[in-house]
Structure formats: structure tokens, C-alpha cells
PDB file of C-alpha atoms in Angstrom:
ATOM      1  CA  UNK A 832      22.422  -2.146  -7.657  1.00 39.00           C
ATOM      2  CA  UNK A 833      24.959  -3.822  -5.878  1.00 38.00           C
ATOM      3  CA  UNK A 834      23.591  -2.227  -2.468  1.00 42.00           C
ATOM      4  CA  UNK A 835      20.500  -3.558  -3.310  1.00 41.00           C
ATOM      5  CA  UNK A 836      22.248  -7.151  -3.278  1.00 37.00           C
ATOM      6  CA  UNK A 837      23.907  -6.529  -0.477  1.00 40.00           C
ATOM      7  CA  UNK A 838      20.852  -5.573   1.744  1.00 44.00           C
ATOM      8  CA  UNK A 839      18.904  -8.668   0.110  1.00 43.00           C
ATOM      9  CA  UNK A 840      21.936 -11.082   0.483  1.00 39.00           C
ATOM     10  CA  UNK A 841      21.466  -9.318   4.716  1.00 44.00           C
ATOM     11  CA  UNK A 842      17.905  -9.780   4.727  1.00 46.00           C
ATOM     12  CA  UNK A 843      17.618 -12.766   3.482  1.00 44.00           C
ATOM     13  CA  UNK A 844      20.030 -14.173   5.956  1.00 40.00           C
ATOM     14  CA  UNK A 845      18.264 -12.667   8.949  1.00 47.00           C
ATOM     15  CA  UNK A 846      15.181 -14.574   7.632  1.00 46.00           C
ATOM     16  CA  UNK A 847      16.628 -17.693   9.013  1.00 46.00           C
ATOM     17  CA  UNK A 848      17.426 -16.427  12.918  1.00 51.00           C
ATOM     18  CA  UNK A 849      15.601 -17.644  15.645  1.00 50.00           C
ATOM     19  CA  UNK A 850      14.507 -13.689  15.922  1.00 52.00           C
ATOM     20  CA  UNK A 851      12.918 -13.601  12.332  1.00 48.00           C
ATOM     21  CA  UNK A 852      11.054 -17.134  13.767  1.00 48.00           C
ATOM     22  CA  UNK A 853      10.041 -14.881  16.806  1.00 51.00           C
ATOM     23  CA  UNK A 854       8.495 -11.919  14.638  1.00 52.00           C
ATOM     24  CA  UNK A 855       6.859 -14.906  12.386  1.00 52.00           C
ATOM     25  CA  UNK A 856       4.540 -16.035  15.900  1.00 49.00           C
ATOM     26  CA  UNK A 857       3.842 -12.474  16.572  1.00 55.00           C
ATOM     27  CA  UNK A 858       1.849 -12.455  13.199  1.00 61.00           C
ATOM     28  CA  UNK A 859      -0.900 -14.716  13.899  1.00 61.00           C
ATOM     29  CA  UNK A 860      -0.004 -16.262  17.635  1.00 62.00           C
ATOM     30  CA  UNK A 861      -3.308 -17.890  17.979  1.00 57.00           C
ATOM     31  CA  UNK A 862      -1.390 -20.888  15.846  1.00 59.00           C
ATOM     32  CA  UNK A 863       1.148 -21.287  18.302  1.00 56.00           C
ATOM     33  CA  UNK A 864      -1.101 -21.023  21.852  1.00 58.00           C
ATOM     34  CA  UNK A 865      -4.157 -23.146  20.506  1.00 59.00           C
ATOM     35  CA  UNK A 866      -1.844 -26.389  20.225  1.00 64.00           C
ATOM     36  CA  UNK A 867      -0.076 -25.584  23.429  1.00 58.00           C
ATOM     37  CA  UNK A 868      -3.483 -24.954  25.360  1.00 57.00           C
ATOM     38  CA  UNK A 869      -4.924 -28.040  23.725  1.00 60.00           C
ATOM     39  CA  UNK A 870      -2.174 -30.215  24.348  1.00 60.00           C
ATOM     40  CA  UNK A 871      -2.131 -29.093  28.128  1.00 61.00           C
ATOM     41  CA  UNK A 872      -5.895 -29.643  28.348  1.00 57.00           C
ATOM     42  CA  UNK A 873      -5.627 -33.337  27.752  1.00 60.00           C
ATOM     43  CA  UNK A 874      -2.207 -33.857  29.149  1.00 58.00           C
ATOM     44  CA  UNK A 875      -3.995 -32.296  32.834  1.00 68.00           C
ATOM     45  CA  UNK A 876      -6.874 -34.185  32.290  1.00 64.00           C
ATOM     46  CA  UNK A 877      -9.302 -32.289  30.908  1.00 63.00           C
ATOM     47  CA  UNK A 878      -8.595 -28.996  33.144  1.00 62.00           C
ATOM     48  CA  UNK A 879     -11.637 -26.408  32.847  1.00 61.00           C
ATOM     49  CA  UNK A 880      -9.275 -23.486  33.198  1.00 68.00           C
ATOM     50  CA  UNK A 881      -7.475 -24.513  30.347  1.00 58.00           C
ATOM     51  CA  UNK A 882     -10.920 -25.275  28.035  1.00 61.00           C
ATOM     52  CA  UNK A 883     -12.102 -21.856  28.868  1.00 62.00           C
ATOM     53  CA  UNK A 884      -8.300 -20.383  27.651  1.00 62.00           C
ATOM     54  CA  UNK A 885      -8.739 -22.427  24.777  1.00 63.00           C
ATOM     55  CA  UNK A 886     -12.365 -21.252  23.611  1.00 70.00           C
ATOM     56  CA  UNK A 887     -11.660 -17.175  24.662  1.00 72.00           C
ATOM     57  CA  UNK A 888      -8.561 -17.565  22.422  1.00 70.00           C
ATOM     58  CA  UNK A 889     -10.576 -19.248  19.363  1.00 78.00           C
ATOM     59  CA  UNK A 890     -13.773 -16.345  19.750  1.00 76.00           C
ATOM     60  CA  UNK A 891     -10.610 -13.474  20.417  1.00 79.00           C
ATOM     61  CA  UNK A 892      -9.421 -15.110  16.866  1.00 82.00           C
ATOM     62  CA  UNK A 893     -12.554 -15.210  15.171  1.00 84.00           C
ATOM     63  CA  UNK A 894     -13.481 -11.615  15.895  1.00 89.00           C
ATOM     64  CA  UNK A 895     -10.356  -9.721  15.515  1.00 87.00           C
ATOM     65  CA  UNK A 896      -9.778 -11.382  12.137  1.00 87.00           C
ATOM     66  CA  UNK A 897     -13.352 -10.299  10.900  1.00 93.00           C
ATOM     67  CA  UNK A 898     -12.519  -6.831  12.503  1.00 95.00           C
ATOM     68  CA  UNK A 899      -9.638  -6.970   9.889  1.00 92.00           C
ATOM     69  CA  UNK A 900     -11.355  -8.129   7.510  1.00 94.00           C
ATOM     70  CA  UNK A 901     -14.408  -5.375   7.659  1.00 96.00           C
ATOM     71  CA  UNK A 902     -11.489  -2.725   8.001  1.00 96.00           C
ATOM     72  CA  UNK A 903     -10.431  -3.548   4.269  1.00 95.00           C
ATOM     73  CA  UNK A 904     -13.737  -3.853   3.077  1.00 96.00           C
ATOM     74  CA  UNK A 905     -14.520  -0.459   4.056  1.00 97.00           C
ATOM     75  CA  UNK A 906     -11.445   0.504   2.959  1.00 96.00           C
ATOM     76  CA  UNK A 907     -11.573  -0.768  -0.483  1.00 95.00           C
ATOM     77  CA  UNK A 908     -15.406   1.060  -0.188  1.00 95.00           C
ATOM     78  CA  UNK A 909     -13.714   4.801   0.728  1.00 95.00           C
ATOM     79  CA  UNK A 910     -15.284   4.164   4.301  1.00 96.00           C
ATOM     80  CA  UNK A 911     -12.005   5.371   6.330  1.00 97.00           C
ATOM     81  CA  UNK A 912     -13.763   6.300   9.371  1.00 96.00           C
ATOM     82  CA  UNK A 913     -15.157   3.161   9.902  1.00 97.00           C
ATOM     83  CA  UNK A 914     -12.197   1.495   8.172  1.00 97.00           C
ATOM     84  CA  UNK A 915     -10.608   2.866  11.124  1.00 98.00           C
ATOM     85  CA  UNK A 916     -12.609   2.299  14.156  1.00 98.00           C
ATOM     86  CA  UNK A 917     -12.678  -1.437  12.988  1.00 98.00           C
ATOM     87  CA  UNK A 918      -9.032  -1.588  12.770  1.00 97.00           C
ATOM     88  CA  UNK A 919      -8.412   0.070  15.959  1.00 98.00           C
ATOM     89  CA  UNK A 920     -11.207  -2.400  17.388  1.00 97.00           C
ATOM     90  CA  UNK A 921      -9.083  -5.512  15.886  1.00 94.00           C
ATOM     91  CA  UNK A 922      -5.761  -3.782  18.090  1.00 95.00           C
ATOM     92  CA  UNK A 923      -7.427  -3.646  21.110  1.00 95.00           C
ATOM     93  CA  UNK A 924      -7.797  -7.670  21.370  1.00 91.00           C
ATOM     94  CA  UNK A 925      -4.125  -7.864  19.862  1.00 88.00           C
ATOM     95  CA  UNK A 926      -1.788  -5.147  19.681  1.00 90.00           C
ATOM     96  CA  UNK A 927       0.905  -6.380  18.486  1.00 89.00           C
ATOM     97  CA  UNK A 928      -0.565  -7.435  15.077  1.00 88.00           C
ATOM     98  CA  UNK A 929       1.455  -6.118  12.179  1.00 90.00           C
ATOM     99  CA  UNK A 930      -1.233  -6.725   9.799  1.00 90.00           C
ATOM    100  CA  UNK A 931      -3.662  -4.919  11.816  1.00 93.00           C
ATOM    101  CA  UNK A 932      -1.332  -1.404  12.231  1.00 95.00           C
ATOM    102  CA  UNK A 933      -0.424  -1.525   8.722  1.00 95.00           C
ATOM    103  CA  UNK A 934      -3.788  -1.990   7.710  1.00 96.00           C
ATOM    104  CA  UNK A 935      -4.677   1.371  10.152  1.00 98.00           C
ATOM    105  CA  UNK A 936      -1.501   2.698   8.671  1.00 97.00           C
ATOM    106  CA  UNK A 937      -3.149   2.065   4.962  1.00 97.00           C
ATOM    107  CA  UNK A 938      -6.456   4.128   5.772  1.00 97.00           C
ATOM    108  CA  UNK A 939      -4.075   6.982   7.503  1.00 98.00           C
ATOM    109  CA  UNK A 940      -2.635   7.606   4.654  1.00 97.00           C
ATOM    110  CA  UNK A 941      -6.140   7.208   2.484  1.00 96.00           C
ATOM    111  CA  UNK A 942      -7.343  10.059   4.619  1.00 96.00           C
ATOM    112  CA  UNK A 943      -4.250  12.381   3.627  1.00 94.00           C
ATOM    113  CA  UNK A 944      -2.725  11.767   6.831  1.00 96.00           C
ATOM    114  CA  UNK A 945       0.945  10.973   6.303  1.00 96.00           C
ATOM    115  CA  UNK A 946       2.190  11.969   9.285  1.00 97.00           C
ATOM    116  CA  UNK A 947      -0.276   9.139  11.239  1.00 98.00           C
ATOM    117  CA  UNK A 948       0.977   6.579   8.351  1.00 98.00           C
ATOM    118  CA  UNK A 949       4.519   7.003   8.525  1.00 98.00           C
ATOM    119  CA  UNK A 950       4.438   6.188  12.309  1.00 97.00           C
ATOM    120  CA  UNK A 951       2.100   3.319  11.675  1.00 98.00           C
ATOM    121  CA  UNK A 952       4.342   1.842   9.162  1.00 98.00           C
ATOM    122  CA  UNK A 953       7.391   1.922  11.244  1.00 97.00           C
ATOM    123  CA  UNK A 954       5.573   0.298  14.233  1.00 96.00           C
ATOM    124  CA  UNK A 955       4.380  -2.553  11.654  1.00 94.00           C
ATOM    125  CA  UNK A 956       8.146  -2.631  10.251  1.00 95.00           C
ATOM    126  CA  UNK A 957       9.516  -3.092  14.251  1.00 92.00           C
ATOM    127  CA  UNK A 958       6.994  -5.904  14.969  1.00 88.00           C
ATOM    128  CA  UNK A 959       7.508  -7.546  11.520  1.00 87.00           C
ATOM    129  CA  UNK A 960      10.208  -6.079   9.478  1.00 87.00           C
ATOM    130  CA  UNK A 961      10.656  -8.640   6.938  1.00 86.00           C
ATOM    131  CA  UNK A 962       7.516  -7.989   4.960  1.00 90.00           C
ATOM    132  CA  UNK A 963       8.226  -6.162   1.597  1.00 94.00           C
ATOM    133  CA  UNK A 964       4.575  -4.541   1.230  1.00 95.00           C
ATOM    134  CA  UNK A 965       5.036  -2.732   5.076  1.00 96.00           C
ATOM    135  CA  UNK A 966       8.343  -1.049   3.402  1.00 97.00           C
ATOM    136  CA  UNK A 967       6.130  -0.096   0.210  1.00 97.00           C
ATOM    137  CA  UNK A 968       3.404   1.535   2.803  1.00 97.00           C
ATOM    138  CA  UNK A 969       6.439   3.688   4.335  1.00 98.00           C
ATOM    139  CA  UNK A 970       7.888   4.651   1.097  1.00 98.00           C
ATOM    140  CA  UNK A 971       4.856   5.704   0.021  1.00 97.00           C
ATOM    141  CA  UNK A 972       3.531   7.669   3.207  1.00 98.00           C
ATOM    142  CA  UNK A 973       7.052   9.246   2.927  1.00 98.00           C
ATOM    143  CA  UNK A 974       6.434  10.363  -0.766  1.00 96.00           C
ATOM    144  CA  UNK A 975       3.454  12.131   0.145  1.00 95.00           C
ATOM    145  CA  UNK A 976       5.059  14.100   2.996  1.00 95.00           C
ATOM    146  CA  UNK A 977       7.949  14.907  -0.249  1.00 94.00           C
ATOM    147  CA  UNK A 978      10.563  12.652   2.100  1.00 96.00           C
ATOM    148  CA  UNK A 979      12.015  11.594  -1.253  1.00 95.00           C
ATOM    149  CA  UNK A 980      15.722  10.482  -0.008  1.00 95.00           C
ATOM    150  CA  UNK A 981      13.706   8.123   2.526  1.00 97.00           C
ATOM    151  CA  UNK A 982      11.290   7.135   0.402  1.00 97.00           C
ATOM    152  CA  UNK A 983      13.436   5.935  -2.121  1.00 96.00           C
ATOM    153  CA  UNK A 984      15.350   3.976   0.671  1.00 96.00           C
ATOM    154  CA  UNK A 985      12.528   2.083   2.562  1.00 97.00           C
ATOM    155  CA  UNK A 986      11.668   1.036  -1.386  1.00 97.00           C
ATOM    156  CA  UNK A 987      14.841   0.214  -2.194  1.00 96.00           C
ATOM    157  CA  UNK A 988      14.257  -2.102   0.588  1.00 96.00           C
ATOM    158  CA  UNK A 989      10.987  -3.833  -0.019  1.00 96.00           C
ATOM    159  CA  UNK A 990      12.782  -4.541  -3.665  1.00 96.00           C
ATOM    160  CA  UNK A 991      16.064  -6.182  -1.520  1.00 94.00           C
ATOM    161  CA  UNK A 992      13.431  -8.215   0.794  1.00 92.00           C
ATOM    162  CA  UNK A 993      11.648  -9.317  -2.481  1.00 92.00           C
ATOM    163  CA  UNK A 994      12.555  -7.886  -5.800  1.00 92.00           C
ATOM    164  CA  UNK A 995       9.285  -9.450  -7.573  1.00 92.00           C
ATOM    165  CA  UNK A 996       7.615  -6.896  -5.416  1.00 95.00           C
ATOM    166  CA  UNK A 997       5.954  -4.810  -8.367  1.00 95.00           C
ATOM    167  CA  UNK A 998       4.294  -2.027  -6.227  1.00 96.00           C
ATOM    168  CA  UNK A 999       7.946  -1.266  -4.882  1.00 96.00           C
ATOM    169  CA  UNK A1000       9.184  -0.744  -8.647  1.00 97.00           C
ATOM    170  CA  UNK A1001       6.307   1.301  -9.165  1.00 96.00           C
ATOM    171  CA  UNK A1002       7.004   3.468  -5.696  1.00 97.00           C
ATOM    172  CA  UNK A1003      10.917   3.523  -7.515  1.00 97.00           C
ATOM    173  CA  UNK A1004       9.819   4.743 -11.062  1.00 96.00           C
ATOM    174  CA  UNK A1005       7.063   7.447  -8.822  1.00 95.00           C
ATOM    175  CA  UNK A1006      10.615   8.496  -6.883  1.00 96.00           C
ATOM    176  CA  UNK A1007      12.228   9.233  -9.999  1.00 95.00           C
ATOM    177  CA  UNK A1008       9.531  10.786 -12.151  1.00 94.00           C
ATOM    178  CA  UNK A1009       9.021  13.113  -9.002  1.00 92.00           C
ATOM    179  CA  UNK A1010      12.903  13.830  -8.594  1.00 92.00           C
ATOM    180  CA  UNK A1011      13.029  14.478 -12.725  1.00 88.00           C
ATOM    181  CA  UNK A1012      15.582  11.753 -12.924  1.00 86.00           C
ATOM    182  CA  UNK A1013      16.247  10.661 -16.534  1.00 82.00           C
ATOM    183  CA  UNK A1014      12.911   9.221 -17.762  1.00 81.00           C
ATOM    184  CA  UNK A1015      14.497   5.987 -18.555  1.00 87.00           C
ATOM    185  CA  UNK A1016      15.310   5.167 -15.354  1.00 92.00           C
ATOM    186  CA  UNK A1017      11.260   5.496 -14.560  1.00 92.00           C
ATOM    187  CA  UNK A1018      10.761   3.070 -17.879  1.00 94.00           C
ATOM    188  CA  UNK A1019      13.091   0.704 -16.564  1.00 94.00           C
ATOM    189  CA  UNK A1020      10.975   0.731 -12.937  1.00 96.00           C
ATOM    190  CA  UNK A1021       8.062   0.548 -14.823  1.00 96.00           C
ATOM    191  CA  UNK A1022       9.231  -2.787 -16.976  1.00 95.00           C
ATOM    192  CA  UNK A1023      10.218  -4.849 -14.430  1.00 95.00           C
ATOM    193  CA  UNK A1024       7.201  -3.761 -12.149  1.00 95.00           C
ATOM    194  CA  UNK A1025       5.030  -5.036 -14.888  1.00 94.00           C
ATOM    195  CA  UNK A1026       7.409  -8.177 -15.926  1.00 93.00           C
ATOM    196  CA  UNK A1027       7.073  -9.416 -11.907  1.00 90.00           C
ATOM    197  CA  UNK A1028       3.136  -9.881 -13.156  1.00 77.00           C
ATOM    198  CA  UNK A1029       1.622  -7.229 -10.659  1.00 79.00           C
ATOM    199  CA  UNK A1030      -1.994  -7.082  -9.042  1.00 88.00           C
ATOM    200  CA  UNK A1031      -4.339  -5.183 -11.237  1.00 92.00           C
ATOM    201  CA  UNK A1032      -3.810  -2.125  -8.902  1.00 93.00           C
ATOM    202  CA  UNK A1033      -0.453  -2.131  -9.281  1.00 95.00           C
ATOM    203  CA  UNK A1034      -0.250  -3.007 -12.857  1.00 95.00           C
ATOM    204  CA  UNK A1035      -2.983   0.107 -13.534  1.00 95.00           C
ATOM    205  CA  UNK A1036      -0.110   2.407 -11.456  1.00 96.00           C
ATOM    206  CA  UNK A1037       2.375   1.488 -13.318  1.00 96.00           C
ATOM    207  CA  UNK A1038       1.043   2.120 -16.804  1.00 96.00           C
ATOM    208  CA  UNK A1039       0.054   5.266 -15.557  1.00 96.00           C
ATOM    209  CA  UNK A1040       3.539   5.929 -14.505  1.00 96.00           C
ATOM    210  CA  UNK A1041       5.071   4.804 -18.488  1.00 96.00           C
ATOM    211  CA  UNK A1042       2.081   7.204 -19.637  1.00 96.00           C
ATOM    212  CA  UNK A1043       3.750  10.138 -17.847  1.00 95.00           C
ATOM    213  CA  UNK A1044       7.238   9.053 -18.695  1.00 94.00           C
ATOM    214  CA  UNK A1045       5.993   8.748 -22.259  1.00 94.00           C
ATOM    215  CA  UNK A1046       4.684  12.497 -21.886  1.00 94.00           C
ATOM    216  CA  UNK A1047       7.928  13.596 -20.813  1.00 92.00           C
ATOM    217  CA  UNK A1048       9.898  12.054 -23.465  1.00 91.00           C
ATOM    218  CA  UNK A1049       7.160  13.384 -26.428  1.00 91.00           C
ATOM    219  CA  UNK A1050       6.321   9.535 -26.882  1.00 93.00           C
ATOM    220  CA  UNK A1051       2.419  10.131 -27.394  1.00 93.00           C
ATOM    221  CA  UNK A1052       1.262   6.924 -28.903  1.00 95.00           C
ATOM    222  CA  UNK A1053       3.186   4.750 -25.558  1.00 95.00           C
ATOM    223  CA  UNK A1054       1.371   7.198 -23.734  1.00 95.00           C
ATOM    224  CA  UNK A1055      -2.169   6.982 -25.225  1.00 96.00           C
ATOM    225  CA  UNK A1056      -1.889   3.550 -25.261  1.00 96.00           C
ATOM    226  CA  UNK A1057      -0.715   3.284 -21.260  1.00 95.00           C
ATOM    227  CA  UNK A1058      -4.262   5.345 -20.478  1.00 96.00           C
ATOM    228  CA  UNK A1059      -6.009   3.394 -22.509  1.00 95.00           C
ATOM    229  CA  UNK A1060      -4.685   0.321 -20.223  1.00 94.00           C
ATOM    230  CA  UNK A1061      -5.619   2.520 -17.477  1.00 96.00           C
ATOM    231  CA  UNK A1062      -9.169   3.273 -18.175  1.00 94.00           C
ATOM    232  CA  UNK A1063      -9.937  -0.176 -19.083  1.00 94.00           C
ATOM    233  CA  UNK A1064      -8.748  -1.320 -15.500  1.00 92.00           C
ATOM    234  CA  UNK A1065     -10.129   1.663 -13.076  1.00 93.00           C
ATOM    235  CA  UNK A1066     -13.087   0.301 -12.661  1.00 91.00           C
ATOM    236  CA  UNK A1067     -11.955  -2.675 -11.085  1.00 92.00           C
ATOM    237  CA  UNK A1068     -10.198  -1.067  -8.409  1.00 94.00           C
ATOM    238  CA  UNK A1069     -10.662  -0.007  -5.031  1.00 95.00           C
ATOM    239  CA  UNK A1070     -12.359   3.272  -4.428  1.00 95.00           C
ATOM    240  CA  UNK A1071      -9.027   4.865  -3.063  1.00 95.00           C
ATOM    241  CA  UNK A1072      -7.345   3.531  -5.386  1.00 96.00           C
ATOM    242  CA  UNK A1073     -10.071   4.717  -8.608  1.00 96.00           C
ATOM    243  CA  UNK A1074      -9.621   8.402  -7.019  1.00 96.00           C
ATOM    244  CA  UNK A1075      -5.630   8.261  -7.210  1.00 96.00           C
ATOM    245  CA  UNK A1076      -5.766   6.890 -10.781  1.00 96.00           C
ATOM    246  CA  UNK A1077      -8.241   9.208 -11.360  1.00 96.00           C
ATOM    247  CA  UNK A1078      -5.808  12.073 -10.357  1.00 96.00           C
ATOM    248  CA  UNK A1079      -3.321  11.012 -12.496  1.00 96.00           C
ATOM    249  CA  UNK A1080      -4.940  10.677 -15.613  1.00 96.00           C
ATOM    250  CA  UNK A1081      -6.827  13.772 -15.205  1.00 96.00           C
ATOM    251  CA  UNK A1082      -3.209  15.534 -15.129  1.00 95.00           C
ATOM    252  CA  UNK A1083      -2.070  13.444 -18.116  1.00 96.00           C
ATOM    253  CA  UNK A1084      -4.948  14.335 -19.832  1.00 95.00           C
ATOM    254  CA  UNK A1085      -4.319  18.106 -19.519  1.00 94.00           C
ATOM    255  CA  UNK A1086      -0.991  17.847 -20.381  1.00 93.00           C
ATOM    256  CA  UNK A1087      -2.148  15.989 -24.069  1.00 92.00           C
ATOM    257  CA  UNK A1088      -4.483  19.519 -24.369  1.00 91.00           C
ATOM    258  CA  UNK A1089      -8.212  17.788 -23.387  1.00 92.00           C
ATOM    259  CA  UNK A1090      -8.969  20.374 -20.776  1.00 93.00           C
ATOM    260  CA  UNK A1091     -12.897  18.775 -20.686  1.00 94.00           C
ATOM    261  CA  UNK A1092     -11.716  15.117 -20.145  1.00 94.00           C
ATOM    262  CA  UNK A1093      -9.202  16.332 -17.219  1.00 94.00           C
ATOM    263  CA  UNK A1094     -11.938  18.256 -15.531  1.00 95.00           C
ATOM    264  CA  UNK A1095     -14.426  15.351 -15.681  1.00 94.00           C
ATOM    265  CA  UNK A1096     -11.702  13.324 -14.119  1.00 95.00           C
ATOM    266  CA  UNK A1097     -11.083  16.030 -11.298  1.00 95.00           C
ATOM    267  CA  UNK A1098     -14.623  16.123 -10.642  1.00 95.00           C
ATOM    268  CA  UNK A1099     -15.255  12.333 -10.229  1.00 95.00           C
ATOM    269  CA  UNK A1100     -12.790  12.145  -7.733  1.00 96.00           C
ATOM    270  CA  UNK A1101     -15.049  14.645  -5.156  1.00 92.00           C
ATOM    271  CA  UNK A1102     -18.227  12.288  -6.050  1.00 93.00           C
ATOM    272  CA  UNK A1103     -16.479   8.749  -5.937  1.00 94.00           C
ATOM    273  CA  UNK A1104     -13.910   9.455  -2.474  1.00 94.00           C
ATOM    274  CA  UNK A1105     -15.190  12.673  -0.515  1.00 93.00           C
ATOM    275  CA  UNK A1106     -13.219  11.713   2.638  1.00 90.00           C
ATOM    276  CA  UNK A1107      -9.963  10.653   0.616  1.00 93.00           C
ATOM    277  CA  UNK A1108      -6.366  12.629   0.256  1.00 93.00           C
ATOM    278  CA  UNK A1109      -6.858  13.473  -3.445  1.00 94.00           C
ATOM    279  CA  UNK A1110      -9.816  15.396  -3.184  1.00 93.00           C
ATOM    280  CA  UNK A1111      -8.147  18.861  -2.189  1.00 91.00           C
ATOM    281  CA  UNK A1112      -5.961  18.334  -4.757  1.00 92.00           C
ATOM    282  CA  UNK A1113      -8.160  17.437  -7.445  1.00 92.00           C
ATOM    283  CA  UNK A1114     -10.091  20.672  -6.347  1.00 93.00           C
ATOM    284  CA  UNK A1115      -6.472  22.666  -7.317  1.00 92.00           C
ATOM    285  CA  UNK A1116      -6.142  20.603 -10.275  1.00 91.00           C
ATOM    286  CA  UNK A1117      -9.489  21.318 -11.733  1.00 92.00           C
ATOM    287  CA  UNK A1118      -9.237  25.446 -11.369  1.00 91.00           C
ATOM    288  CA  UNK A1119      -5.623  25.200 -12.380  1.00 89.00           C
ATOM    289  CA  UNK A1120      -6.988  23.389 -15.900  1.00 88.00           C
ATOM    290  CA  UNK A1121     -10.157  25.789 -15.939  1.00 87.00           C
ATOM    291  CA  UNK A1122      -7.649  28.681 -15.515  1.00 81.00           C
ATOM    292  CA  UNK A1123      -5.269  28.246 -18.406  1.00 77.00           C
ATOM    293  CA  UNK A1124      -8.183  26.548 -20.578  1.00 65.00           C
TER     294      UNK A1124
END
């Protein structure tokens, strides 16, 4: 804990350099170079040049933001290939656009690419590093490469950038379920992930996560209940997102004895994400359950 303040106490002071300021224009420049194109347009009275820099910069705006825009809705849809020629698209007019290689990053790692993601996730941490979601995204393209020492450090950092940041207590109570740390140290992740009033993603994760730590600790009723939380919120979420829950649960599931629920959850994931990572290892899942049915 006290590293954790430490790096935030760090952090938060590099927030307020001129550098931080720097990283903050490299996010959406458009806001900085309209005004200044503008404000030389009238001050040179009325210079063409300068209307034409003005307009290519408001239709270069226009269309890489609905690039990015289309890339998450696709996303959210289980569309990665197109998820990722859009965001690609969007990097062409702008490169340097953390949002826009995280994003790419986010469908990398969607298609069971971790390798891609991890890189990704760096090169949005370098052009923006004081974004607490972009650490999250690392940790978590880390975890599924089993980088567990480094995973557990870039979400150690998201919490000392923003400690209300519930996905990064839910990445710290994944760490330690994975690592077989003492299965209170999960609950306690899992509490103060859901006491920082998560997304409904998140907050479906994380009760998923206090079902398995439940398991663990032969606490059946917190773990029906924490499915039950689960099932009433999957439907709600995005389609990669559905197909990881789904996962879960259909492992939970086997490991309460209902073999037939677990396999219907296996299955759903092959008709609901084809193209996304769990799908191989829902296959393994299902003939693993089958198996020892």
C-alpha cells in the first residue's frame, strides 16, 4: 500500500508539468490548431490558405472521430475485423491518437491477440501515460499472455493514477485469484471495485470474480447469489464482453456440479463471438465438462 501512495503522490505531481499539458494536446489537437488557424485567418485578413487549413482540419476531425466511433460500435457488436480496419483508418489521419491505438489495442486483444495488445497499450501509455484505463488494457493483455508480475504492476498503477478506477481492482482481485493468493485478498479487490460504483461491465466482472472467491472458500450462497447478479446483467453487455462472462460462469457452474448449464454456457460463446479469444477455450472447456460428466 504505501508504494501505491507513493507512485500516486508521483503521478499526480507529474500531472501538473508543462509535459503532462503537452501529452493533454496530443489527445484531441484539433482544439488547440482550430483557434490558432482561426485567429490567424482574421488577424491576415481573411487569408485563403489559412480558410482551406481551417476547413481540412474540421472534415480530418469529423471523420477520424466517426472512424472511432464505428470502431467501438463494431467492437461492442464482435465485428473485430472491421473494428479494426476502422481504427487503423482513424490512425492514418492522426497517428498519434492515444484513444485511437488503445482502442486498436482493445480489439487485439478481443481477437486473442495479446502479443499485438500489449504493444498497442504501451504505445498509447508513451503518447498519454496518465490515463488509468490504458494501464488496465496492459494489465490485462499481460494477464492473458500469464505475465502476472507485470500485470499486477501496470494495475497497481492505473489504481495509483486513480484509485476509483474499479476495472483496475477487478484486474487486482483476477491477479490474485489466478496466483491462488489468499481469497480474501480477491474479496477485498472485489469490495472496493464495487464500492468505487463501477460500469455495468465492470460491476458484472467483479461479481463474477466474489462468485469464484466464494467457490474457493466453500461460501455457496455469496456465490449463487454473485451469478445470479451476473446473469441478470449479461445481457446488457457488449458482445466481447457477454462471451468472457459467459466463460466464467460456465466454469463456475461446473465447479457447483451443473455439467448441462456449463455446457450451454460453453456453447453460446461459439454462436454469440465466433471471431473472439474465448472461443478456443470454451471449445476445451466444454469437452473437459463432457469428459468428467
Amino acid at each position: 500500500m504505501a508504494t501505491v501512495i507513493k507512485t500516486q503522490t508521483y503521478e499526480r505531481w507529474k500531472a501538473g508539468s508543462i509535459r503532462w499539458l503537452g501529452r493533454q494536446v496530443l489527445l484531441i489537437p484539433e482544439m488547440v490548431l482550430l483557434p490558432l488557424v482561426f485567429a490567424s485567418y482574421f488577424l491576415t485578413n481573411h487569408a485563403l490558405p489559412l480558410a482551406v487549413a481551417g476547413e481540412l482540419l474540421i472534415v480530418a476531425f469529423i471523420l477520424r472521430t466517426t472512424l472511432l466511433w464505428a470502431a467501438g460500435r463494431t467492437w461492442t457488436l464482435g465485428q473485430y475485423a472491421r473494428a479494426a480496419r476502422f481504427a487503423q483508418a482513424s490512425l492514418r489521419i492522426y497517428p498519434w491518437s492515444a484513444d485511437g491505438v488503445a482502442l486498436l489495442a482493445t480489439v487485439r486483444l478481443a481477437q486473442g491477440k495479446p502479443e499485438l495488445a500489449t504493444g498497442l497499450f504501451e504505445r498509447a501509455i508513451a503518447l498519454f501515460p496518465g490515463y488509468a484505463l490504458f494501464h488496465v488494457g496492459l494489465s490485462q493483455a499481460l494477464a492473458a499472455e500469464r505475465r502476472w508480475p507485470e500485470a499486477r504492476q501496470s494495475a497497481l498503477h492505473a489504481i495509483a493514477l486513480d484509485d476509483t478506477c474499479a476495472a483496475a481492482h477487478a484486474q487486482m482481485a483476477q491477479i490474485a485469484l489466478n496466483l491462488n493468493e489468499a481469497h480474501n485478498v480477491a474479496l477485498q479487490w472485489v469490495d472496493s471495485g464495487l464500492a468505487a460504483a463501477p460500469l455495468l461491465t465492470v460491476q458484472a466482472l467483479l461479481y463474477t470474480l466474489r462468485a469464484d472467491a466464494a467457490l474457493r472458500i466453500e461460501q455457496r450462497r455469496m456465490a449463487q447469489v454473485a451469478i445470479d447478479q451476473v446473469t441478470m446483467t449479461l445481457l446488457d453487455c457488449p458482445t466481447p464482453i457477454q462471451a468472457e462472462l459467459l466463460y466464467w460462469l460456465g466454469t463456475l457452474r461446473r465447479r457447483q456440479g451443473d455439467t448441462v448449464a456449463a455446457c450451454h454456457d460453453f456453447e453460446r460463446i461459439a454462436q454469440l463471438d465466433p471471431e473472439g479469444r474465448w472461443v478456443n477455450a470454451a471449445w476445451r472447456a466444454r469437452q473437459e465438462t463432457l469428459l468428467h460428466a
